[in-house]
């Protein structure tokens, strides 16, 4: 097998009036550069180009367009381009998209069309250039693989409530009191040339980079300092981060500071660096990959009464903010506290859901029906003794644990936020609990212009079963 990793810097320029990339007026200061890594892997006629980028991410359909353009430029099939994003909440909206990099209420737009078009072209040219550089440097490699452990910089955000519901916990100490599972595993793969010189590495961990949200900073969040620690331990060789199944896991701080993001990343990076000497040699053959698209059943279309009741509850909450701007709870959902969100920001969050309900009423008035299912593509890659499961974002962390436990491989990376953002996917018990990820997130027109219905029960099991089957399919080669 041959491999190589190329690194590149795609930190957005700051438009004098419209902020980062000319799309996000509120982002006006660079904390740390946004970086990309491109891993090229080849064996015989098989080739993969795998990107790891400091971006929040884009919907599947937008990501498909990006992958297609890169694939066409380097004359390969789109399936050979893998696009993994870190989900940093301190990245601006990518030119050509309306997907926020911070939160659903982030102000964004194509305010200067010519400037935005130019910046999109610059970004894609950087990606294409990195792919070519990685391919040009392909050489025979050996692999070392293993894992590190860090349980001090993340936690499960879904705090169970006595009534069967759930609170979105935005406090590390509080979140730990639930005892809910979060994955402390740091997956590590190091590529070396035949003489033992390190060419680069992949590190895989499950936690939202959401220390800073709706702030002025452009930043990879904790991923940046974690990557620096690992690259220092590798004598400067590039390290590519791939996000795990982080749907219900956050980093130590939220609505925090660059210093807090740096501290969290250093904690993780030092744990990863400490594990590097323990990695063991792994076979590099065979190299293969497989993908499968499944259809996830949706929950039932909302009735008119459900839509109207939901709108009334939300209108009442917005009205209450006039006299109680610190209010956070409505309909089983808790918005950020007053120190994190202003009353106007809370109203903006709720209005996003109101737009969804209005679209639902329009569909009912037109005699139409909601979508019965949602297409979801899963993948698996085998590098000899090392495997990676590839999934859209954002599965819950226990789903990834269950895939790893069923994997036939000694080393299995659990890679979420790959080839596009899809939405939160929890298991049946978490669907029953409701809350932001399994309920209110799916009542937004965020990742698509059309109304989507939340995935039904059984969806997490479908993802586990399909991922496991793909892994065994590659194991049997």
Tab-separated table of C-alpha atoms in Angstrom:
chain	number	residue	atom	x	y	z
A	1	UNK	CA	0.000	0.000	0.000
A	2	UNK	CA	1.075	3.558	-0.716
A	3	UNK	CA	-0.019	6.637	1.212
A	4	UNK	CA	0.763	10.287	1.812
A	5	UNK	CA	-0.758	13.203	3.743
A	6	UNK	CA	-0.730	16.815	2.564
A	7	UNK	CA	-1.612	19.764	4.768
A	8	UNK	CA	-3.055	23.143	3.809
A	9	UNK	CA	-4.323	26.354	5.379
A	10	UNK	CA	-7.705	27.668	4.237
A	11	UNK	CA	-8.239	30.347	6.887
A	12	UNK	CA	-10.880	32.714	5.471
A	13	UNK	CA	-10.002	36.320	4.706
A	14	UNK	CA	-12.108	38.930	6.507
A	15	UNK	CA	-14.292	41.028	4.230
A	16	UNK	CA	-14.254	44.661	5.490
A	17	UNK	CA	-18.052	44.744	5.760
A	18	UNK	CA	-19.282	41.157	5.730
A	19	UNK	CA	-16.869	39.213	7.902
A	20	UNK	CA	-15.198	35.891	7.224
A	21	UNK	CA	-15.428	34.761	3.580
A	22	UNK	CA	-17.893	37.610	3.057
A	23	UNK	CA	-20.628	35.299	4.371
A	24	UNK	CA	-20.557	35.646	8.161
A	25	UNK	CA	-20.520	39.259	9.441
A	26	UNK	CA	-20.121	38.261	13.078
A	27	UNK	CA	-16.832	36.425	12.531
A	28	UNK	CA	-14.112	39.043	12.371
A	29	UNK	CA	-11.078	37.713	14.249
A	30	UNK	CA	-8.829	34.699	13.684
A	31	UNK	CA	-8.066	32.801	16.872
A	32	UNK	CA	-6.239	29.944	15.138
A	33	UNK	CA	-6.002	29.118	11.424
A	34	UNK	CA	-8.456	26.705	9.842
A	35	UNK	CA	-6.470	23.798	8.441
A	36	UNK	CA	-7.124	20.878	6.149
A	37	UNK	CA	-5.391	17.553	5.768
A	38	UNK	CA	-5.646	15.320	2.725
A	39	UNK	CA	-4.772	11.627	2.983
A	40	UNK	CA	-4.175	9.751	-0.272
A	41	UNK	CA	-4.163	5.944	-0.177
A	42	UNK	CA	-3.449	3.675	-3.119
A	43	UNK	CA	-3.062	-0.031	-3.702
A	44	UNK	CA	-2.975	-1.305	-7.263
A	45	UNK	CA	-5.939	0.373	-8.993
A	46	UNK	CA	-7.723	1.375	-5.779
A	47	UNK	CA	-7.339	4.997	-4.704
A	48	UNK	CA	-8.987	7.079	-1.977
A	49	UNK	CA	-8.627	10.800	-1.316
A	50	UNK	CA	-9.724	11.552	2.250
A	51	UNK	CA	-10.070	15.114	3.539
A	52	UNK	CA	-10.184	16.152	7.190
A	53	UNK	CA	-11.185	19.817	7.510
A	54	UNK	CA	-11.729	22.437	10.202
A	55	UNK	CA	-15.297	23.124	9.110
A	56	UNK	CA	-18.653	22.696	10.798
A	57	UNK	CA	-19.839	20.872	7.686
A	58	UNK	CA	-22.494	21.103	5.021
A	59	UNK	CA	-25.638	19.170	4.162
A	60	UNK	CA	-25.160	15.934	2.258
A	61	UNK	CA	-26.299	17.421	-1.046
A	62	UNK	CA	-23.897	20.373	-0.785
A	63	UNK	CA	-21.050	18.097	0.264
A	64	UNK	CA	-21.776	15.887	-2.730
A	65	UNK	CA	-21.305	18.908	-4.994
A	66	UNK	CA	-17.939	19.699	-3.377
A	67	UNK	CA	-16.769	16.098	-3.679
A	68	UNK	CA	-17.921	15.927	-7.296
A	69	UNK	CA	-15.989	19.039	-8.265
A	70	UNK	CA	-12.804	17.763	-6.640
A	71	UNK	CA	-13.244	14.317	-8.186
A	72	UNK	CA	-13.690	15.816	-11.653
A	73	UNK	CA	-10.594	17.988	-11.248
A	74	UNK	CA	-8.328	15.038	-10.418
A	75	UNK	CA	-10.129	12.578	-12.714
A	76	UNK	CA	-11.466	10.065	-10.208
A	77	UNK	CA	-14.936	8.863	-9.225
A	78	UNK	CA	-16.835	10.835	-6.578
A	79	UNK	CA	-16.961	7.748	-4.353
A	80	UNK	CA	-13.178	7.965	-4.085
A	81	UNK	CA	-13.385	11.366	-2.351
A	82	UNK	CA	-14.154	11.221	1.372
A	83	UNK	CA	-15.016	14.517	3.087
A	84	UNK	CA	-14.782	14.606	6.892
A	85	UNK	CA	-15.392	17.804	8.848
A	86	UNK	CA	-14.576	18.476	12.487
A	87	UNK	CA	-17.835	20.316	13.209
A	88	UNK	CA	-16.067	23.265	14.766
A	89	UNK	CA	-18.730	25.791	15.693
A	90	UNK	CA	-16.227	28.577	15.024
A	91	UNK	CA	-16.107	28.217	11.259
A	92	UNK	CA	-17.948	30.621	8.951
A	93	UNK	CA	-20.502	29.721	6.332
A	94	UNK	CA	-18.764	28.252	3.309
A	95	UNK	CA	-19.276	30.485	0.253
A	96	UNK	CA	-22.079	29.108	-1.878
A	97	UNK	CA	-23.901	27.676	1.133
A	98	UNK	CA	-26.441	28.894	3.663
A	99	UNK	CA	-25.340	26.375	6.295
A	100	UNK	CA	-24.239	28.156	9.490
A	101	UNK	CA	-20.933	27.303	11.067
A	102	UNK	CA	-21.993	28.416	14.530
A	103	UNK	CA	-25.676	27.812	15.197
A	104	UNK	CA	-28.997	28.021	13.428
A	105	UNK	CA	-29.327	31.710	14.330
A	106	UNK	CA	-25.920	32.753	12.966
A	107	UNK	CA	-26.351	35.689	10.575
A	108	UNK	CA	-25.010	34.619	7.183
A	109	UNK	CA	-25.532	35.318	3.519
A	110	UNK	CA	-24.029	35.995	0.113
A	111	UNK	CA	-23.687	39.712	0.725
A	112	UNK	CA	-21.066	40.369	-1.967
A	113	UNK	CA	-21.764	37.705	-4.632
A	114	UNK	CA	-18.620	38.260	-6.704
A	115	UNK	CA	-16.406	38.159	-3.609
A	116	UNK	CA	-18.110	35.023	-2.287
A	117	UNK	CA	-17.802	33.268	-5.646
A	118	UNK	CA	-14.096	34.091	-5.729
A	119	UNK	CA	-13.579	32.768	-2.189
A	120	UNK	CA	-15.370	29.532	-2.994
A	121	UNK	CA	-13.080	29.066	-5.985
A	122	UNK	CA	-10.011	29.750	-3.837
A	123	UNK	CA	-11.168	27.210	-1.249
A	124	UNK	CA	-11.804	24.488	-3.820
A	125	UNK	CA	-8.494	25.181	-5.538
A	126	UNK	CA	-6.737	24.674	-2.199
A	127	UNK	CA	-8.519	21.347	-1.730
A	128	UNK	CA	-7.719	20.219	-5.269
A	129	UNK	CA	-4.104	21.289	-4.857
A	130	UNK	CA	-3.809	19.309	-1.618
A	131	UNK	CA	-5.255	16.222	-3.300
A	132	UNK	CA	-2.718	16.486	-6.108
A	133	UNK	CA	0.122	17.033	-3.643
A	134	UNK	CA	-0.924	13.992	-1.625
A	135	UNK	CA	-1.114	11.844	-4.761
A	136	UNK	CA	2.213	13.111	-6.084
A	137	UNK	CA	3.885	12.072	-2.833
A	138	UNK	CA	2.430	8.561	-2.645
A	139	UNK	CA	5.028	6.051	-1.458
A	140	UNK	CA	5.095	2.597	0.172
A	141	UNK	CA	4.068	2.767	3.815
A	142	UNK	CA	3.850	0.783	6.980
A	143	UNK	CA	1.224	1.403	9.642
A	144	UNK	CA	1.141	1.517	13.414
A	145	UNK	CA	-2.259	1.652	15.095
A	146	UNK	CA	-3.849	1.695	18.515
A	147	UNK	CA	-5.707	4.010	20.828
A	148	UNK	CA	-5.383	6.594	23.535
A	149	UNK	CA	-7.748	7.479	26.353
A	150	UNK	CA	-9.123	10.833	27.498
A	151	UNK	CA	-12.165	11.110	29.769
A	152	UNK	CA	-11.600	14.628	31.111
A	153	UNK	CA	-12.541	16.958	28.253
A	154	UNK	CA	-16.000	15.746	27.157
A	155	UNK	CA	-19.362	14.623	28.535
A	156	UNK	CA	-22.824	13.477	27.449
A	157	UNK	CA	-25.096	16.507	27.150
A	158	UNK	CA	-28.439	14.673	27.471
A	159	UNK	CA	-29.253	14.847	31.188
A	160	UNK	CA	-32.287	12.620	31.989
A	161	UNK	CA	-35.153	14.329	33.811
A	162	UNK	CA	-37.479	12.687	36.377
A	163	UNK	CA	-40.503	13.071	34.083
A	164	UNK	CA	-38.852	10.993	31.359
A	165	UNK	CA	-37.660	13.977	29.361
A	166	UNK	CA	-34.162	15.351	28.969
A	167	UNK	CA	-32.243	18.527	29.695
A	168	UNK	CA	-29.560	19.742	27.311
A	169	UNK	CA	-26.729	20.162	29.807
A	170	UNK	CA	-24.297	22.936	28.973
A	171	UNK	CA	-22.132	22.369	32.028
A	172	UNK	CA	-19.412	19.712	32.232
A	173	UNK	CA	-19.783	19.115	35.960
A	174	UNK	CA	-23.549	18.803	35.732
A	175	UNK	CA	-23.388	16.555	32.687
A	176	UNK	CA	-21.083	14.095	34.423
A	177	UNK	CA	-23.673	13.621	37.181
A	178	UNK	CA	-25.935	11.741	34.781
A	179	UNK	CA	-23.444	8.909	34.395
A	180	UNK	CA	-24.412	8.676	30.732
A	181	UNK	CA	-21.932	7.130	28.334
A	182	UNK	CA	-19.456	9.174	26.336
A	183	UNK	CA	-16.598	7.590	24.430
A	184	UNK	CA	-13.091	8.384	25.778
A	185	UNK	CA	-11.351	6.467	22.977
A	186	UNK	CA	-8.780	8.256	20.819
A	187	UNK	CA	-8.300	6.215	17.664
A	188	UNK	CA	-4.761	6.550	16.297
A	189	UNK	CA	-3.162	5.468	13.023
A	190	UNK	CA	0.391	6.491	12.078
A	191	UNK	CA	1.777	6.159	8.550
A	192	UNK	CA	5.527	5.651	8.122
A	193	UNK	CA	7.703	5.154	5.075
A	194	UNK	CA	9.707	1.963	4.698
A	195	UNK	CA	12.591	3.410	6.715
A	196	UNK	CA	10.361	4.328	9.664
A	197	UNK	CA	10.074	8.064	8.999
A	198	UNK	CA	6.637	9.340	9.984
A	199	UNK	CA	4.588	10.679	7.063
A	200	UNK	CA	1.498	11.601	9.056
A	201	UNK	CA	-1.277	10.350	11.282
A	202	UNK	CA	-5.033	10.163	11.732
A	203	UNK	CA	-6.627	10.793	15.129
A	204	UNK	CA	-10.288	10.089	15.809
A	205	UNK	CA	-12.287	11.310	18.815
A	206	UNK	CA	-15.926	11.935	19.652
A	207	UNK	CA	-16.826	15.429	20.911
A	208	UNK	CA	-18.352	18.591	19.486
A	209	UNK	CA	-15.775	21.386	19.043
A	210	UNK	CA	-18.274	23.871	20.471
A	211	UNK	CA	-16.323	25.817	23.070
A	212	UNK	CA	-17.204	29.009	21.216
A	213	UNK	CA	-20.594	29.555	19.554
A	214	UNK	CA	-21.883	32.699	17.837
A	215	UNK	CA	-18.655	34.452	18.752
A	216	UNK	CA	-16.349	36.645	16.685
A	217	UNK	CA	-13.606	34.037	16.528
A	218	UNK	CA	-12.584	31.895	13.577
A	219	UNK	CA	-11.077	28.782	15.103
A	220	UNK	CA	-10.728	25.002	14.854
A	221	UNK	CA	-11.688	25.085	18.555
A	222	UNK	CA	-10.019	22.366	20.660
A	223	UNK	CA	-9.072	20.410	17.527
A	224	UNK	CA	-6.374	22.985	16.768
A	225	UNK	CA	-4.388	22.638	19.988
A	226	UNK	CA	-4.927	18.861	20.071
A	227	UNK	CA	-3.541	18.586	16.561
A	228	UNK	CA	-0.554	20.760	17.485
A	229	UNK	CA	0.317	18.503	20.418
A	230	UNK	CA	0.173	15.402	18.224
A	231	UNK	CA	2.128	16.960	15.366
A	232	UNK	CA	4.814	18.104	17.784
A	233	UNK	CA	5.091	14.536	19.065
A	234	UNK	CA	5.420	13.389	15.427
A	235	UNK	CA	8.252	15.859	14.718
A	236	UNK	CA	5.993	18.055	12.598
A	237	UNK	CA	4.326	15.398	10.453
A	238	UNK	CA	0.706	16.323	9.638
A	239	UNK	CA	-2.090	14.853	11.750
A	240	UNK	CA	-5.616	14.614	10.346
A	241	UNK	CA	-8.566	14.784	12.741
A	242	UNK	CA	-11.707	12.796	12.001
A	243	UNK	CA	-14.745	13.428	14.195
A	244	UNK	CA	-16.484	10.497	15.882
A	245	UNK	CA	-20.178	9.915	16.572
A	246	UNK	CA	-20.601	13.079	18.635
A	247	UNK	CA	-24.334	13.786	18.467
A	248	UNK	CA	-24.817	13.791	22.241
A	249	UNK	CA	-21.276	14.634	23.369
A	250	UNK	CA	-19.819	18.086	23.939
A	251	UNK	CA	-16.379	19.328	24.910
A	252	UNK	CA	-15.621	20.599	28.415
A	253	UNK	CA	-16.835	24.178	27.879
A	254	UNK	CA	-19.615	25.644	25.767
A	255	UNK	CA	-20.104	29.363	25.032
A	256	UNK	CA	-16.540	29.684	26.308
A	257	UNK	CA	-13.252	31.298	25.336
A	258	UNK	CA	-10.278	30.576	23.070
A	259	UNK	CA	-8.188	29.856	26.176
A	260	UNK	CA	-10.681	27.210	27.289
A	261	UNK	CA	-10.717	25.626	23.836
A	262	UNK	CA	-6.921	25.549	23.857
A	263	UNK	CA	-6.834	23.879	27.274
A	264	UNK	CA	-9.306	21.169	26.235
A	265	UNK	CA	-7.356	20.431	23.078
A	266	UNK	CA	-4.055	20.281	24.920
A	267	UNK	CA	-5.554	17.767	27.340
A	268	UNK	CA	-6.695	15.535	24.489
A	269	UNK	CA	-3.565	16.039	22.409
A	270	UNK	CA	-1.267	15.179	25.293
A	271	UNK	CA	-3.248	12.000	25.973
A	272	UNK	CA	-2.926	11.062	22.306
A	273	UNK	CA	0.787	11.862	22.250
A	274	UNK	CA	1.326	9.718	25.347
A	275	UNK	CA	-0.299	6.789	23.539
A	276	UNK	CA	1.819	7.055	20.378
A	277	UNK	CA	4.671	4.858	21.714
A	278	UNK	CA	2.141	2.092	22.464
A	279	UNK	CA	0.880	1.753	18.880
A	280	UNK	CA	1.542	-1.620	17.297
A	281	UNK	CA	2.459	-2.559	13.717
A	282	UNK	CA	-0.535	-3.449	11.558
A	283	UNK	CA	-0.841	-5.114	8.187
A	284	UNK	CA	-1.482	-2.721	5.320
A	285	UNK	CA	-3.206	-5.161	2.971
A	286	UNK	CA	-5.748	-5.653	1.688
A	287	UNK	CA	-6.944	-2.113	0.999
A	288	UNK	CA	-10.634	-1.921	0.116
A	289	UNK	CA	-13.738	0.141	0.699
A	290	UNK	CA	-17.499	-0.264	0.384
A	291	UNK	CA	-20.564	1.970	0.588
A	292	UNK	CA	-24.263	1.289	0.983
A	293	UNK	CA	-27.282	3.600	0.967
A	294	UNK	CA	-30.149	2.628	3.227
A	295	UNK	CA	-33.594	4.139	3.692
A	296	UNK	CA	-34.424	5.208	7.232
A	297	UNK	CA	-38.132	5.303	8.004
A	298	UNK	CA	-39.491	8.634	9.219
A	299	UNK	CA	-41.870	9.268	12.065
A	300	UNK	CA	-45.466	10.017	11.171
A	301	UNK	CA	-46.425	13.358	9.663
A	302	UNK	CA	-47.609	15.862	12.262
A	303	UNK	CA	-51.356	16.410	12.499
A	304	UNK	CA	-52.890	19.852	12.182
A	305	UNK	CA	-53.647	19.900	15.907
A	306	UNK	CA	-50.030	19.010	16.723
A	307	UNK	CA	-48.680	21.753	14.493
A	308	UNK	CA	-51.053	24.410	15.803
A	309	UNK	CA	-50.477	23.422	19.438
A	310	UNK	CA	-46.702	23.552	18.948
A	311	UNK	CA	-46.960	27.011	17.405
A	312	UNK	CA	-49.135	28.262	20.259
A	313	UNK	CA	-46.659	26.976	22.864
A	314	UNK	CA	-43.781	28.691	21.111
A	315	UNK	CA	-45.641	31.945	20.633
A	316	UNK	CA	-46.472	31.954	24.334
A	317	UNK	CA	-42.802	31.404	25.176
A	318	UNK	CA	-41.684	34.248	22.912
A	319	UNK	CA	-44.284	36.537	24.486
A	320	UNK	CA	-43.045	35.598	27.967
A	321	UNK	CA	-39.556	36.842	27.113
A	322	UNK	CA	-40.903	40.408	27.205
A	323	UNK	CA	-41.315	40.167	30.972
A	324	UNK	CA	-38.884	37.333	31.739
A	325	UNK	CA	-35.889	37.460	29.381
A	326	UNK	CA	-34.175	34.730	31.434
A	327	UNK	CA	-36.782	32.069	30.533
A	328	UNK	CA	-35.317	28.997	28.817
A	329	UNK	CA	-37.860	26.122	28.971
A	330	UNK	CA	-40.737	25.408	26.602
A	331	UNK	CA	-42.283	22.188	25.293
A	332	UNK	CA	-39.652	19.996	26.969
A	333	UNK	CA	-36.722	21.975	25.516
A	334	UNK	CA	-34.237	24.230	27.319
A	335	UNK	CA	-32.517	26.989	25.377
A	336	UNK	CA	-29.152	28.396	26.528
A	337	UNK	CA	-29.136	30.422	29.730
A	338	UNK	CA	-29.382	34.208	29.797
A	339	UNK	CA	-25.601	34.536	30.079
A	340	UNK	CA	-25.273	32.556	26.833
A	341	UNK	CA	-28.272	33.716	24.759
A	342	UNK	CA	-30.066	37.035	24.721
A	343	UNK	CA	-33.844	37.187	24.580
A	344	UNK	CA	-33.624	38.130	20.897
A	345	UNK	CA	-31.426	35.115	20.184
A	346	UNK	CA	-33.964	32.889	21.915
A	347	UNK	CA	-36.723	34.380	19.787
A	348	UNK	CA	-34.678	33.736	16.660
A	349	UNK	CA	-34.238	30.093	17.689
A	350	UNK	CA	-37.954	29.651	18.233
A	351	UNK	CA	-38.868	31.406	14.979
A	352	UNK	CA	-36.825	28.811	13.122
A	353	UNK	CA	-39.169	26.158	14.489
A	354	UNK	CA	-42.220	28.280	13.709
A	355	UNK	CA	-41.174	28.346	10.063
A	356	UNK	CA	-41.100	24.547	10.097
A	357	UNK	CA	-44.604	24.294	11.548
A	358	UNK	CA	-45.931	26.787	9.010
A	359	UNK	CA	-44.462	24.665	6.232
A	360	UNK	CA	-46.140	21.642	7.793
A	361	UNK	CA	-49.501	23.402	7.690
A	362	UNK	CA	-48.903	24.364	4.064
A	363	UNK	CA	-48.253	20.713	3.221
A	364	UNK	CA	-51.475	19.636	4.928
A	365	UNK	CA	-53.458	22.407	3.198
A	366	UNK	CA	-52.090	21.254	-0.162
A	367	UNK	CA	-53.130	17.676	0.523
A	368	UNK	CA	-49.528	16.535	0.426
A	369	UNK	CA	-47.737	14.189	2.801
A	370	UNK	CA	-44.404	14.259	4.554
A	371	UNK	CA	-41.476	12.173	3.321
A	372	UNK	CA	-41.823	8.484	4.315
A	373	UNK	CA	-38.086	7.884	4.585
A	374	UNK	CA	-34.648	9.474	4.408
A	375	UNK	CA	-31.696	8.181	2.389
A	376	UNK	CA	-28.547	7.585	4.427
A	377	UNK	CA	-25.199	6.407	3.031
A	378	UNK	CA	-22.736	4.460	5.160
A	379	UNK	CA	-19.241	3.352	4.253
A	380	UNK	CA	-16.311	1.314	5.473
A	381	UNK	CA	-12.619	1.395	4.614
A	382	UNK	CA	-10.116	-1.378	5.264
A	383	UNK	CA	-6.372	-0.797	5.558
A	384	UNK	CA	-5.241	-4.309	6.400
A	385	UNK	CA	-5.788	-4.680	10.157
A	386	UNK	CA	-7.272	-1.181	10.454
A	387	UNK	CA	-10.835	-0.269	9.517
A	388	UNK	CA	-12.924	2.884	9.522
A	389	UNK	CA	-16.695	3.232	9.536
A	390	UNK	CA	-17.941	6.311	7.665
A	391	UNK	CA	-21.233	7.994	8.468
A	392	UNK	CA	-22.990	11.292	7.946
A	393	UNK	CA	-23.298	13.457	11.063
A	394	UNK	CA	-24.570	13.123	13.766
A	395	UNK	CA	-25.074	9.730	15.365
A	396	UNK	CA	-25.069	9.389	19.133
A	397	UNK	CA	-21.927	8.117	20.814
A	398	UNK	CA	-23.370	4.763	21.968
A	399	UNK	CA	-24.072	3.885	18.337
A	400	UNK	CA	-20.372	4.182	17.587
A	401	UNK	CA	-19.474	2.098	20.628
A	402	UNK	CA	-21.813	-0.659	19.454
A	403	UNK	CA	-20.271	-0.656	15.985
A	404	UNK	CA	-16.752	-0.873	17.410
A	405	UNK	CA	-17.728	-3.754	19.709
A	406	UNK	CA	-19.099	-5.700	16.737
A	407	UNK	CA	-16.205	-4.935	14.394
A	408	UNK	CA	-14.057	-7.895	13.309
A	409	UNK	CA	-10.991	-5.634	13.109
A	410	UNK	CA	-8.369	-5.071	15.773
A	411	UNK	CA	-8.514	-1.314	15.153
A	412	UNK	CA	-11.740	0.445	14.128
A	413	UNK	CA	-12.106	4.197	13.666
A	414	UNK	CA	-15.648	5.516	14.164
A	415	UNK	CA	-15.944	8.405	11.721
A	416	UNK	CA	-18.964	10.687	11.817
A	417	UNK	CA	-19.575	14.010	10.071
A	418	UNK	CA	-18.329	12.360	6.887
A	419	UNK	CA	-19.656	13.113	3.400
A	420	UNK	CA	-22.127	15.582	4.826
A	421	UNK	CA	-24.304	16.524	7.781
A	422	UNK	CA	-27.624	14.714	8.066
A	423	UNK	CA	-29.003	15.448	11.521
A	424	UNK	CA	-29.044	13.904	14.982
A	425	UNK	CA	-29.731	10.173	15.221
A	426	UNK	CA	-30.463	8.675	18.627
A	427	UNK	CA	-31.540	5.218	19.692
A	428	UNK	CA	-35.109	4.309	20.613
A	429	UNK	CA	-34.779	5.225	24.296
A	430	UNK	CA	-33.425	8.661	23.393
A	431	UNK	CA	-36.215	9.202	20.864
A	432	UNK	CA	-38.686	8.569	23.695
A	433	UNK	CA	-36.910	11.162	25.849
A	434	UNK	CA	-37.263	13.861	23.196
A	435	UNK	CA	-35.286	17.043	23.731
A	436	UNK	CA	-33.226	19.029	21.268
A	437	UNK	CA	-31.368	16.362	19.314
A	438	UNK	CA	-34.142	13.827	18.718
A	439	UNK	CA	-37.070	16.237	18.599
A	440	UNK	CA	-36.691	19.997	18.197
A	441	UNK	CA	-33.680	19.838	15.843
A	442	UNK	CA	-35.905	17.973	13.389
A	443	UNK	CA	-38.390	20.848	13.548
A	444	UNK	CA	-36.074	23.193	11.668
A	445	UNK	CA	-35.610	23.882	7.958
A	446	UNK	CA	-31.837	23.841	8.446
A	447	UNK	CA	-30.186	21.160	6.304
A	448	UNK	CA	-32.759	21.310	3.527
A	449	UNK	CA	-35.283	23.721	2.039
A	450	UNK	CA	-38.089	21.179	2.413
A	451	UNK	CA	-39.765	19.725	5.472
A	452	UNK	CA	-38.153	16.592	6.864
A	453	UNK	CA	-39.601	14.264	9.454
A	454	UNK	CA	-37.426	12.856	12.213
A	455	UNK	CA	-36.030	9.329	11.819
A	456	UNK	CA	-38.252	6.687	13.385
A	457	UNK	CA	-37.348	4.185	16.058
A	458	UNK	CA	-35.036	1.481	14.816
A	459	UNK	CA	-32.851	3.909	12.850
A	460	UNK	CA	-29.833	3.575	15.147
A	461	UNK	CA	-30.090	-0.212	14.954
A	462	UNK	CA	-30.174	-0.015	11.154
A	463	UNK	CA	-26.985	2.039	11.187
A	464	UNK	CA	-25.256	-0.370	13.576
A	465	UNK	CA	-26.320	-3.415	11.568
A	466	UNK	CA	-25.362	-1.947	8.186
A	467	UNK	CA	-22.009	-0.650	9.416
A	468	UNK	CA	-21.188	-4.007	10.979
A	469	UNK	CA	-22.139	-5.856	7.813
A	470	UNK	CA	-19.917	-3.588	5.706
A	471	UNK	CA	-17.000	-4.249	8.057
A	472	UNK	CA	-17.492	-8.003	7.834
A	473	UNK	CA	-17.801	-7.738	4.069
A	474	UNK	CA	-14.334	-6.171	3.968
A	475	UNK	CA	-12.956	-8.621	6.528
A	476	UNK	CA	-13.985	-11.548	4.319
A	477	UNK	CA	-11.893	-10.357	1.363
